[in-house]
Short mmCIF file of C-alpha atoms in Angstrom, two decimals:
data_model
loop_
_atom_site.label_atom_id
_atom_site.label_comp_id
_atom_site.label_asym_id
_atom_site.label_seq_id
_atom_site.Cartn_x
_atom_site.Cartn_y
_atom_site.Cartn_z
CA UNK A 25 116.16 119.18 144.97
CA UNK A 26 112.87 119.58 143.07
CA UNK A 27 112.53 116.48 140.55
CA UNK A 28 110.33 115.78 137.87
CA UNK A 29 107.90 113.76 139.81
CA UNK A 30 107.65 116.73 142.36
CA UNK A 31 106.43 119.09 139.41
CA UNK A 32 102.71 120.18 139.87
CA UNK A 33 100.13 119.62 137.08
CA UNK A 34 99.83 123.15 136.73
CA UNK A 35 102.33 125.36 138.51
CA UNK A 36 101.22 128.98 139.52
CA UNK A 37 102.11 131.53 136.93
CA UNK A 38 105.05 134.15 137.75
CA UNK A 39 102.39 136.68 136.74
CA UNK A 40 99.86 137.70 134.29
CA UNK A 41 102.60 138.92 131.77
CA UNK A 42 103.72 136.92 128.79
CA UNK A 43 107.20 136.95 130.37
CA UNK A 44 106.13 135.36 133.34
CA UNK A 45 104.38 132.85 131.33
CA UNK A 46 107.53 132.10 129.34
CA UNK A 47 109.39 131.91 132.46
CA UNK A 48 106.91 129.35 133.84
CA UNK A 49 107.34 127.21 130.70
CA UNK A 50 111.09 127.30 130.65
CA UNK A 51 111.00 125.98 134.19
CA UNK A 52 108.93 123.19 133.46
CA UNK A 53 110.76 122.37 130.34
CA UNK A 54 114.02 122.45 132.59
CA UNK A 55 112.48 119.87 134.77
CA UNK A 56 111.35 117.59 132.12
CA UNK A 57 114.88 117.81 130.43
CA UNK A 58 116.94 117.18 133.79
CA UNK A 59 114.72 113.87 134.25
CA UNK A 60 113.70 112.33 137.29
CA UNK A 61 116.62 112.84 139.83
CA UNK A 62 120.23 113.20 139.97
CA UNK A 63 119.84 109.72 141.70
CA UNK A 64 118.36 108.00 138.79
CA UNK A 65 120.77 109.53 136.66
CA UNK A 66 124.02 108.15 138.57
CA UNK A 67 122.38 104.76 138.80
CA UNK A 68 122.14 104.87 134.71
CA UNK A 69 125.60 106.09 134.71
CA UNK A 70 126.90 103.16 137.16
CA UNK A 71 125.56 100.70 134.66
CA UNK A 72 127.94 102.10 132.07
CA UNK A 73 124.86 103.68 130.33
CA UNK A 74 124.03 107.07 129.10
CA UNK A 75 120.78 108.73 129.22
CA UNK A 76 118.30 108.88 126.54
CA UNK A 77 118.96 112.72 125.81
CA UNK A 78 122.80 112.07 125.75
CA UNK A 79 122.21 108.88 123.09
CA UNK A 80 120.26 111.51 120.96
CA UNK A 81 122.74 114.27 121.23
CA UNK A 82 125.48 111.38 119.89
CA UNK A 83 123.10 110.12 117.05
CA UNK A 84 122.00 113.69 115.78
CA UNK A 85 123.74 116.63 114.54
CA UNK A 86 124.58 119.05 117.12
CA UNK A 87 121.70 121.34 117.77
CA UNK A 88 119.35 119.50 115.34
CA UNK A 89 117.16 117.88 117.88
CA UNK A 90 113.31 118.78 117.77
CA UNK A 91 111.42 117.21 120.48
CA UNK A 92 107.53 116.47 120.50
CA UNK A 93 105.31 116.13 123.32
CA UNK A 94 108.03 116.65 126.00
CA UNK A 95 105.37 117.59 128.57
CA UNK A 96 103.24 114.55 128.13
CA UNK A 97 102.10 112.72 131.28
CA UNK A 98 100.01 109.53 131.68
CA UNK A 99 96.61 109.52 133.08
CA UNK A 100 96.69 106.13 134.62
CA UNK A 101 95.35 105.62 138.28
CA UNK A 102 96.15 102.82 140.91
CA UNK A 103 99.07 101.29 142.11
CA UNK A 104 100.15 104.88 143.20
CA UNK A 105 100.57 105.88 139.73
CA UNK A 106 98.45 108.94 140.30
CA UNK A 107 101.04 110.49 142.52
CA UNK A 108 103.95 109.60 139.93
CA UNK A 109 103.32 111.47 136.84
CA UNK A 110 106.80 112.51 135.30
CA UNK A 111 106.97 114.65 132.09
CA UNK A 112 107.87 112.59 128.80
CA UNK A 113 106.25 109.55 130.37
CA UNK A 114 109.72 107.53 130.12
CA UNK A 115 110.14 108.28 126.40
CA UNK A 116 111.99 111.13 124.25
CA UNK A 117 110.46 111.40 120.74
CA UNK A 118 111.26 113.97 118.04
CA UNK A 119 113.39 114.33 114.91
CA UNK A 120 116.72 115.86 113.77
CA UNK A 121 119.30 115.55 111.04
CA UNK A 122 122.12 113.00 110.92
CA UNK A 123 124.89 114.75 108.35
CA UNK A 124 122.44 117.05 107.09
CA UNK A 125 119.48 114.62 106.28
CA UNK A 126 116.21 114.35 108.55
CA UNK A 127 115.86 111.46 110.66
CA UNK A 128 113.17 110.64 113.29
CA UNK A 129 114.02 109.10 116.88
CA UNK A 130 112.60 107.68 119.89
CA UNK A 131 114.67 106.96 123.05
CA UNK A 132 113.51 105.14 126.06
CA UNK A 133 114.40 106.71 129.50
CA UNK A 134 115.23 104.32 131.76
CA UNK A 135 115.31 106.54 134.77
CA UNK A 136 111.48 106.84 134.43
CA UNK A 137 109.56 103.65 135.15
CA UNK A 138 112.29 101.63 134.01
CA UNK A 139 111.76 102.64 130.48
CA UNK A 140 108.49 100.42 130.57
CA UNK A 141 105.64 101.15 128.04
CA UNK A 142 102.63 102.59 129.27
CA UNK A 143 99.48 103.90 127.15
CA UNK A 144 100.78 107.54 127.08
CA UNK A 145 104.44 106.22 126.35
CA UNK A 146 103.05 104.19 123.58
CA UNK A 147 101.18 106.94 121.96
CA UNK A 148 103.92 108.94 121.68
CA UNK A 149 105.92 106.45 119.88
CA UNK A 150 102.76 105.60 117.65
CA UNK A 151 102.80 109.43 116.88
CA UNK A 152 106.51 109.72 116.05
CA UNK A 153 106.49 106.40 113.72
CA UNK A 154 103.49 108.10 111.83
CA UNK A 155 105.38 111.10 111.48
CA UNK A 156 108.46 109.39 110.03
CA UNK A 157 106.33 107.20 107.58
CA UNK A 158 104.35 110.58 106.35
CA UNK A 159 107.65 112.39 106.15
CA UNK A 160 109.62 109.81 104.24
CA UNK A 161 112.66 109.77 106.66
CA UNK A 162 114.24 106.97 108.62
CA UNK A 163 113.26 106.01 111.92
CA UNK A 164 115.68 105.12 114.72
CA UNK A 165 114.63 103.79 117.97
CA UNK A 166 117.08 103.69 120.94
CA UNK A 167 115.61 100.66 122.92
CA UNK A 168 116.32 100.84 126.84
CA UNK A 169 113.14 99.28 128.64
CA UNK A 170 111.78 96.98 130.94
CA UNK A 171 108.93 96.08 128.81
CA UNK A 172 105.05 96.55 129.16
CA UNK A 173 104.18 98.67 132.36
CA UNK A 174 102.30 96.25 134.52
CA UNK A 175 100.53 98.57 136.51
CA UNK A 176 98.88 99.64 133.40
CA UNK A 177 97.74 96.15 132.16
CA UNK A 178 96.38 95.04 128.83
CA UNK A 179 96.49 99.06 128.04
CA UNK A 180 100.47 98.59 127.94
CA UNK A 181 100.15 95.52 125.67
CA UNK A 182 97.72 97.19 123.24
CA UNK A 183 100.46 100.00 123.06
CA UNK A 184 102.88 97.21 121.61
CA UNK A 185 100.42 95.96 119.09
CA UNK A 186 100.34 99.56 117.42
CA UNK A 187 104.24 99.61 117.44
CA UNK A 188 104.35 96.51 115.59
CA UNK A 189 101.56 97.43 113.30
CA UNK A 190 103.55 100.43 112.32
CA UNK A 191 106.75 98.80 111.82
CA UNK A 192 105.16 96.39 109.43
CA UNK A 193 103.62 99.31 107.64
CA UNK A 194 107.02 101.09 107.21
CA UNK A 195 108.90 98.02 106.31
CA UNK A 196 110.47 98.64 102.95
CA UNK A 197 109.14 102.22 102.83
CA UNK A 198 111.40 104.13 105.25
CA UNK A 199 114.72 102.51 106.81
CA UNK A 200 113.94 101.51 110.54
CA UNK A 201 117.03 101.10 112.77
CA UNK A 202 116.74 99.42 116.20
CA UNK A 203 119.48 100.20 118.87
CA UNK A 204 119.49 98.06 121.82
CA UNK A 205 121.11 100.04 124.71
CA UNK A 206 119.75 98.12 127.60
CA UNK A 207 117.13 95.35 128.32
CA UNK A 208 114.44 94.43 125.95
CA UNK A 209 112.35 91.15 126.92
CA UNK A 210 109.15 89.75 126.03
CA UNK A 211 106.97 91.10 123.45
CA UNK A 212 108.91 94.21 123.11
CA UNK A 213 111.56 91.98 121.62
CA UNK A 214 109.45 91.69 118.46
CA UNK A 215 109.68 95.43 117.40
CA UNK A 216 113.55 95.30 116.59
CA UNK A 217 113.05 92.16 114.94
CA UNK A 218 110.72 93.67 112.39
CA UNK A 219 113.22 96.29 111.87
CA UNK A 220 115.65 96.76 108.96
CA UNK A 221 118.90 96.71 111.38
CA UNK A 222 119.67 95.87 114.90
CA UNK A 223 122.60 97.45 116.85
CA UNK A 224 123.50 95.95 120.35
CA UNK A 225 126.16 97.04 123.02
CA UNK A 226 127.93 94.14 124.69
CA UNK A 227 127.24 93.75 128.64
CA UNK A 228 124.69 96.43 128.90
CA UNK A 229 122.00 95.45 126.09
CA UNK A 230 120.17 92.05 125.97
CA UNK A 231 117.08 90.42 124.07
CA UNK A 232 115.02 87.56 125.03
CA UNK A 233 111.39 86.61 124.98
CA UNK A 234 111.68 84.90 128.01
CA UNK A 235 114.26 85.87 130.95
CA UNK A 236 116.58 83.40 132.89
CA UNK A 237 114.27 83.07 135.71
CA UNK A 238 111.46 81.80 133.28
CA UNK A 239 113.82 79.34 131.60
CA UNK A 240 115.03 78.10 134.76
CA UNK A 241 111.82 77.35 136.19
CA UNK A 242 110.36 75.82 133.02
CA UNK A 243 113.49 73.63 131.98
CA UNK A 244 115.78 73.84 134.68
CA UNK A 245 118.49 75.58 132.66
CA UNK A 246 120.74 78.16 134.65
CA UNK A 247 122.03 80.97 132.31
CA UNK A 248 122.84 84.59 132.71
CA UNK A 249 121.11 87.31 130.92
CA UNK A 250 123.80 88.24 128.52
CA UNK A 251 124.34 84.26 127.99
CA UNK A 252 120.30 83.84 127.21
CA UNK A 253 120.37 86.97 125.20
CA UNK A 254 123.35 89.34 124.96
CA UNK A 255 125.10 91.19 122.03
CA UNK A 256 127.57 88.41 121.07
CA UNK A 257 124.80 85.47 121.60
CA UNK A 258 122.40 87.42 118.99
CA UNK A 259 125.58 88.61 116.56
CA UNK A 260 126.92 85.28 116.51
CA UNK A 261 124.27 82.51 117.20
CA UNK A 262 120.62 83.74 116.60
CA UNK A 263 121.35 86.23 113.86
CA UNK A 264 119.25 88.71 115.70
CA UNK A 265 121.47 91.43 115.85
CA UNK A 266 123.45 92.63 112.64
CA UNK A 267 126.06 94.62 114.75
CA UNK A 268 127.53 94.53 118.26
CA UNK A 269 129.84 96.83 119.77
CA UNK A 270 131.82 97.42 122.92
CA UNK A 271 130.17 100.82 123.59
CA UNK A 272 127.47 103.24 123.23
CA UNK A 273 129.65 105.91 121.63
CA UNK A 274 130.93 103.66 118.96
CA UNK A 275 127.62 102.14 118.31
CA UNK A 276 125.68 105.28 117.87
CA UNK A 277 128.53 106.49 115.59
CA UNK A 278 128.18 103.51 113.27
CA UNK A 279 124.48 103.87 113.04
CA UNK A 280 125.47 107.64 111.78
CA UNK A 281 127.58 105.83 109.08
CA UNK A 282 125.01 103.28 108.17
CA UNK A 283 122.56 106.14 107.41
CA UNK A 284 124.74 107.50 105.00
CA UNK A 285 124.35 104.33 102.85
CA UNK A 286 120.67 104.28 102.89
CA UNK A 287 118.23 106.45 101.26
CA UNK A 288 115.57 108.38 102.98
CA UNK A 289 112.88 106.41 101.73
CA UNK A 290 111.87 103.79 99.23
CA UNK A 291 111.16 106.52 96.74
CA UNK A 292 114.86 107.91 96.67
CA UNK A 293 118.09 106.67 95.76
CA UNK A 294 120.92 106.17 98.53
CA UNK A 295 122.88 109.47 98.73
CA UNK A 296 125.83 109.48 96.02
CA UNK A 297 129.25 111.38 96.95
CA UNK A 298 132.06 112.23 94.98
CA UNK A 299 134.70 109.51 94.79
CA UNK A 300 138.42 110.16 94.84
CA UNK A 301 139.04 106.50 93.78
CA UNK A 302 139.60 106.24 89.89
CA UNK A 303 136.66 104.48 87.93
CA UNK A 304 139.39 102.68 85.90
CA UNK A 305 141.80 101.80 88.62
CA UNK A 306 143.03 98.35 87.73
CA UNK A 307 143.13 95.58 90.51
CA UNK A 308 146.09 93.83 89.37
CA UNK A 309 146.29 92.22 92.89
CA UNK A 310 143.29 90.15 92.02
CA UNK A 311 145.27 88.03 89.81
CA UNK A 312 147.25 86.71 92.60
CA UNK A 313 144.60 86.88 95.40
CA UNK A 314 142.30 84.41 94.10
CA UNK A 315 143.78 81.07 93.47
CA UNK A 316 143.16 79.02 90.22
CA UNK A 317 142.94 75.66 92.29
CA UNK A 318 139.16 75.69 93.48
CA UNK A 319 140.34 73.71 96.55
CA UNK A 320 142.41 76.42 97.89
CA UNK A 321 140.67 79.00 100.45
CA UNK A 322 141.18 82.63 100.28
CA UNK A 323 139.50 85.55 102.02
CA UNK A 324 136.72 87.46 99.89
CA UNK A 325 137.00 90.40 102.14
CA UNK A 326 140.03 91.39 100.34
CA UNK A 327 138.38 90.87 96.98
CA UNK A 328 135.70 93.41 98.08
CA UNK A 329 138.11 95.78 99.41
CA UNK A 330 140.02 95.91 95.90
CA UNK A 331 136.80 96.44 94.27
CA UNK A 332 135.29 99.20 96.20
CA UNK A 333 136.13 102.79 96.58
CA UNK A 334 139.03 103.33 98.97
CA UNK A 335 138.46 99.69 100.32
CA UNK A 336 135.81 100.67 102.46
CA UNK A 337 132.61 98.78 103.13
CA UNK A 338 130.23 98.14 106.18
CA UNK A 339 129.77 94.52 106.62
CA UNK A 340 126.10 93.34 107.52
CA UNK A 341 125.91 90.35 110.08
CA UNK A 342 129.74 89.99 110.23
CA UNK A 343 129.71 87.12 112.67
CA UNK A 344 126.71 85.14 111.73
CA UNK A 345 126.73 82.83 108.94
CA UNK A 346 130.25 83.77 107.89
CA UNK A 347 130.36 81.70 105.00
CA UNK A 348 128.45 84.38 103.15
CA UNK A 349 129.34 88.05 103.09
CA UNK A 350 126.62 90.86 102.94
CA UNK A 351 128.02 94.27 102.77
CA UNK A 352 127.31 97.92 101.71
CA UNK A 353 129.97 99.96 99.93
CA UNK A 354 130.31 102.28 97.03
CA UNK A 355 131.31 102.12 93.54
CA UNK A 356 132.26 105.38 91.85
CA UNK A 357 130.67 107.02 94.84
CA UNK A 358 127.23 105.25 94.38
CA UNK A 359 126.11 102.78 96.95
CA UNK A 360 126.09 99.23 95.99
CA UNK A 361 125.25 95.96 97.95
CA UNK A 362 127.67 93.20 98.09
CA UNK A 363 126.72 89.21 98.10
CA UNK A 364 129.57 87.01 98.12
CA UNK A 365 130.50 83.53 99.11
CA UNK A 366 133.41 83.24 101.69
CA UNK A 367 135.76 80.33 100.30
CA UNK A 368 137.63 80.73 103.83
CA UNK A 369 134.45 79.50 105.85
CA UNK A 370 132.96 76.34 105.22
CA UNK A 371 134.59 76.62 101.53
CA UNK A 372 131.82 79.39 100.72
CA UNK A 373 128.92 76.41 100.57
CA UNK A 374 125.21 77.65 100.94
CA UNK A 375 123.74 76.29 104.20
CA UNK A 376 120.43 77.43 106.07
CA UNK A 377 121.77 80.39 108.11
CA UNK A 378 123.62 81.80 104.80
CA UNK A 379 120.58 81.70 102.72
CA UNK A 380 118.55 83.51 105.39
CA UNK A 381 121.22 86.03 105.75
CA UNK A 382 121.52 87.01 101.98
CA UNK A 383 117.85 86.75 101.29
CA UNK A 384 117.25 89.34 104.01
CA UNK A 385 119.96 91.34 102.68
CA UNK A 386 118.74 91.32 98.83
CA UNK A 387 115.33 92.27 100.10
CA UNK A 388 116.66 95.12 101.94
CA UNK A 389 118.81 96.31 99.10
CA UNK A 390 115.73 95.85 96.43
CA UNK A 391 113.32 97.77 98.73
CA UNK A 392 115.65 100.78 99.32
CA UNK A 393 116.97 100.95 95.54
CA UNK A 394 120.26 99.68 96.13
CA UNK A 395 122.06 97.60 93.30
CA UNK A 396 123.13 94.04 94.00
CA UNK A 397 126.60 92.96 93.10
CA UNK A 398 126.93 89.08 93.65
CA UNK A 399 130.36 87.52 93.72
CA UNK A 400 130.21 83.64 93.29
CA UNK A 401 132.62 81.04 94.11
CA UNK A 402 130.33 78.35 95.71
CA UNK A 403 130.67 74.37 95.52
CA UNK A 404 127.12 73.80 96.40
CA UNK A 405 124.65 73.41 99.53
CA UNK A 406 125.89 72.03 102.22
CA UNK A 407 124.96 68.33 102.42
CA UNK A 408 123.99 66.61 105.68
CA UNK A 409 120.95 65.21 107.67
CA UNK A 410 120.68 68.31 109.87
CA UNK A 411 120.76 70.48 107.09
CA UNK A 412 117.95 68.55 105.19
CA UNK A 413 115.76 68.01 108.31
CA UNK A 414 116.36 71.54 109.25
CA UNK A 415 114.67 72.73 105.76
CA UNK A 416 117.38 73.54 103.40
CA UNK A 417 115.24 73.47 100.76
CA UNK A 418 112.79 75.89 102.40
CA UNK A 419 115.37 78.28 103.51
CA UNK A 420 117.57 78.11 100.27
CA UNK A 421 114.30 79.14 98.42
CA UNK A 422 114.16 82.16 100.56
CA UNK A 423 117.18 83.24 98.88
CA UNK A 424 116.00 82.29 95.36
CA UNK A 425 112.81 84.07 95.80
CA UNK A 426 114.52 87.34 96.95
CA UNK A 427 116.68 87.21 93.94
CA UNK A 428 113.89 86.63 91.47
CA UNK A 429 111.67 89.15 93.14
CA UNK A 430 114.40 92.12 93.11
CA UNK A 431 114.02 94.72 90.41
CA UNK A 432 116.93 96.60 91.47
CA UNK A 433 120.04 96.43 88.91
CA UNK A 434 121.71 93.02 89.52
CA UNK A 435 125.34 91.93 88.44
CA UNK A 436 126.82 88.57 89.13
CA UNK A 437 130.48 87.73 88.66
CA UNK A 438 131.71 84.27 88.97
CA UNK A 439 135.20 84.23 90.25
CA UNK A 440 135.91 80.74 90.37
CA UNK A 441 133.52 77.60 91.29
CA UNK A 442 129.79 77.90 90.52
CA UNK A 443 128.02 74.35 91.13
CA UNK A 444 124.63 73.11 90.87
CA UNK A 445 121.56 74.53 92.43
CA UNK A 446 123.76 77.15 94.47
CA UNK A 447 125.03 78.56 91.02
CA UNK A 448 121.38 78.91 89.87
CA UNK A 449 120.43 80.47 93.41
CA UNK A 450 123.34 82.98 93.54
CA UNK A 451 121.86 85.28 91.09
CA UNK A 452 122.48 83.41 87.76
CA UNK A 453 121.42 85.01 84.36
CA UNK A 454 118.54 82.44 84.23
CA UNK A 455 116.76 83.99 87.27
CA UNK A 456 117.19 87.42 86.10
CA UNK A 457 120.40 88.98 86.66
CA UNK A 458 120.80 91.95 84.28
CA UNK A 459 124.48 91.23 83.54
CA UNK A 460 126.58 88.08 84.39
CA UNK A 461 130.61 88.16 83.96
CA UNK A 462 132.94 85.64 84.72
CA UNK A 463 136.89 85.49 85.43
CA UNK A 464 138.83 83.31 83.28
CA UNK A 465 139.18 81.05 86.31
CA UNK A 466 135.59 80.11 86.29
CA UNK A 467 133.85 76.60 86.44
CA UNK A 468 130.31 76.69 85.90
CA UNK A 469 128.85 73.18 86.08
CA UNK A 470 126.36 70.68 87.54
CA UNK A 471 128.93 69.62 90.23
CA UNK A 472 132.87 69.18 90.58
CA UNK A 473 134.81 67.11 88.02
CA UNK A 474 135.43 64.47 90.44
CA UNK A 475 131.88 63.90 91.31
CA UNK A 476 130.55 64.17 87.84
CA UNK A 477 133.16 61.75 86.37
CA UNK A 478 132.36 59.28 89.10
CA UNK A 479 128.68 59.42 88.21
CA UNK A 480 129.10 59.53 84.30
CA UNK A 481 131.88 57.20 83.74
CA UNK A 482 131.43 54.91 86.75
CA UNK A 483 131.11 51.56 84.82
CA UNK A 484 134.48 52.62 82.62
CA UNK A 485 136.39 53.34 85.90
CA UNK A 486 135.02 50.24 87.82
CA UNK A 487 136.11 47.92 84.63
CA UNK A 488 139.45 49.70 84.22
CA UNK A 489 142.83 47.66 85.19
CA UNK A 490 143.84 50.78 87.08
CA UNK A 491 140.64 52.53 88.41
CA UNK A 492 142.49 55.53 89.87
CA UNK A 493 144.48 56.42 86.65
CA UNK A 494 141.11 56.02 84.64
CA UNK A 495 139.49 58.12 87.14
CA UNK A 496 142.11 60.82 86.45
CA UNK A 497 141.78 60.73 82.90
CA UNK A 498 137.96 60.77 82.87
CA UNK A 499 138.10 63.90 85.30
CA UNK A 500 140.38 65.68 82.74
CA UNK A 501 138.24 64.73 79.82
CA UNK A 502 135.06 66.33 81.67
CA UNK A 503 136.91 69.19 82.71
CA UNK A 504 137.98 70.07 79.02
CA UNK A 505 134.66 69.34 77.68
CA UNK A 506 132.11 70.97 80.10
CA UNK A 507 134.16 72.86 82.55
CA UNK A 508 136.52 75.11 80.64
CA UNK A 509 136.29 78.97 81.21
CA UNK A 510 134.36 79.82 78.21
CA UNK A 511 131.89 76.95 78.26
CA UNK A 512 129.18 79.16 79.67
CA UNK A 513 130.15 82.21 77.59
CA UNK A 514 129.98 80.12 74.35
CA UNK A 515 126.32 79.21 75.19
CA UNK A 516 125.59 82.55 76.39
CA UNK A 517 125.15 81.88 79.78
CA UNK A 518 127.51 84.70 80.94
CA UNK A 519 127.78 87.75 79.10
CA UNK A 520 131.64 87.88 78.93
CA UNK A 521 134.58 86.62 80.18
CA UNK A 522 136.76 89.71 81.92
CA UNK A 523 140.15 90.18 83.14
CA UNK A 524 139.87 90.30 86.97
CA UNK A 525 142.13 93.23 87.32
CA UNK A 526 139.22 95.04 85.21
CA UNK A 527 136.60 93.92 87.29
CA UNK A 528 136.05 97.26 89.21
CA UNK A 529 136.09 99.48 85.96
CA UNK A 530 133.50 96.63 84.57
CA UNK A 531 131.24 96.91 87.44
CA UNK A 532 131.21 100.90 87.21
CA UNK A 533 130.32 101.10 83.74
CA UNK A 534 127.69 98.44 83.91
CA UNK A 535 126.08 99.98 86.78
CA UNK A 536 126.23 103.40 85.20
CA UNK A 537 123.97 101.98 82.25
CA UNK A 538 121.67 100.18 84.48
CA UNK A 539 120.89 103.17 86.66
CA UNK A 540 117.93 103.99 84.80
CA UNK A 541 116.32 100.36 84.95
CA UNK A 542 112.83 100.10 85.13
CA UNK A 543 110.87 96.76 85.90
CA UNK A 544 107.19 95.79 85.89
CA UNK A 545 105.77 93.67 88.17
CA UNK A 546 102.61 91.78 87.80
CA UNK A 547 99.54 93.20 89.73
CA UNK A 548 99.15 91.53 92.93
CA UNK A 549 98.62 92.30 96.57
CA UNK A 550 102.05 90.69 97.92
CA UNK A 551 104.01 87.63 97.13
CA UNK A 552 103.83 84.32 99.19
CA UNK A 553 107.69 84.07 99.86
CA UNK A 554 108.81 80.63 101.42
CA UNK A 555 109.03 80.62 104.86
#
């Protein structure tokens, strides 16, 4: 069987006529499309992985893919490379459509040099990235590579530098999605980290800077590749991966769904659809879903389901920092971003990871013209030595900075508790929310009534014959004076107190008014956000 590696650099034409030349072209293309050998393809499938072209076919609309530089070959010599010059050089690049909208893509072909990046390989990726930026269309990378091509030395490393530079230049300009479908080690892992979203597949994809062998040699720790940098590790522990799935087919289908919620670039709005869910649909279930008692938990997902069109949404970082929920969905057919405290996890407090998760999501929404709806039920920041030493001030400031810097329409709703600095940080009116609403169950205050009464009335409680009875009396007095549902509304700190059942209609009408919002920012090169 003739393989890609066996193909001559310039085959003898099948005659001088144009038909012969065309036949020669189709023969060479067929070799490139087939890949290096059936043995290499079988080895790929034995690992539970699809080929690069099969993955592209799943991602893009049928028949829409247009490949560029199919016949590219490396020019490197030494270590036997001059005798092994396969077409594509181990990466398939091009563009197509997803639900009719243009998307650029590159896919590593693990069958060729293990998907390792060489000079020609990198140049192809640089070109397709430049095309995506120029055309103003999303870029999806299907990653399955063994890192830099060692035989090409520093030229391969320079190729990664070009990718990182373009990732950064494209950031906030076009959506960038990294799909991890195999190993990604060393410096190669930084490209996905620079993109907007990272998808991973369990068991077959891993990301780490130094592999298990290096870890064992340096620290003595023994760990598997999946234990070190598998999909579940990055989806639950490190927060590197936004999504993790069991198989490639499901993963790529979800990438297609995510693209329907994103604009082509930062100059466009996300695609709107016609909604069959009435804009004025009442949500009476919300009256029973959220307990008035601030100490009783509930699942914020159910609130979000009740508000959004048909109860559908895509949660970002679902399994990391679960005390805050970040999701994309639609209201009356228009895409919105939801940031919401989750009372069923750590009572919905803000901590280091929750602050980072929400900050990055807010920045993404702002970059791509997605209005932000914030649902508050937050008792404050998580106290503790580990949080303070871990830099909760610095990390919490990231969320504050992201909200203050966002110019997209912003609406916040206080469902229940909103205490202290966490209330301010979660898009309060004072940091620039366009509209702020509250439910009749809201409690907006510096701190909870129990803690406040203990501070303000410490002496009276200590001197009372029955301290506990006095404490209860003072708590009741503090609530009546400073924490009743209309205290903030009376002082203009919220725009209205609304019936929870009317929340969906209120949001839709408010966002429709804000659709033409325009905000001018001071002239500057860029801000200096807290790190």
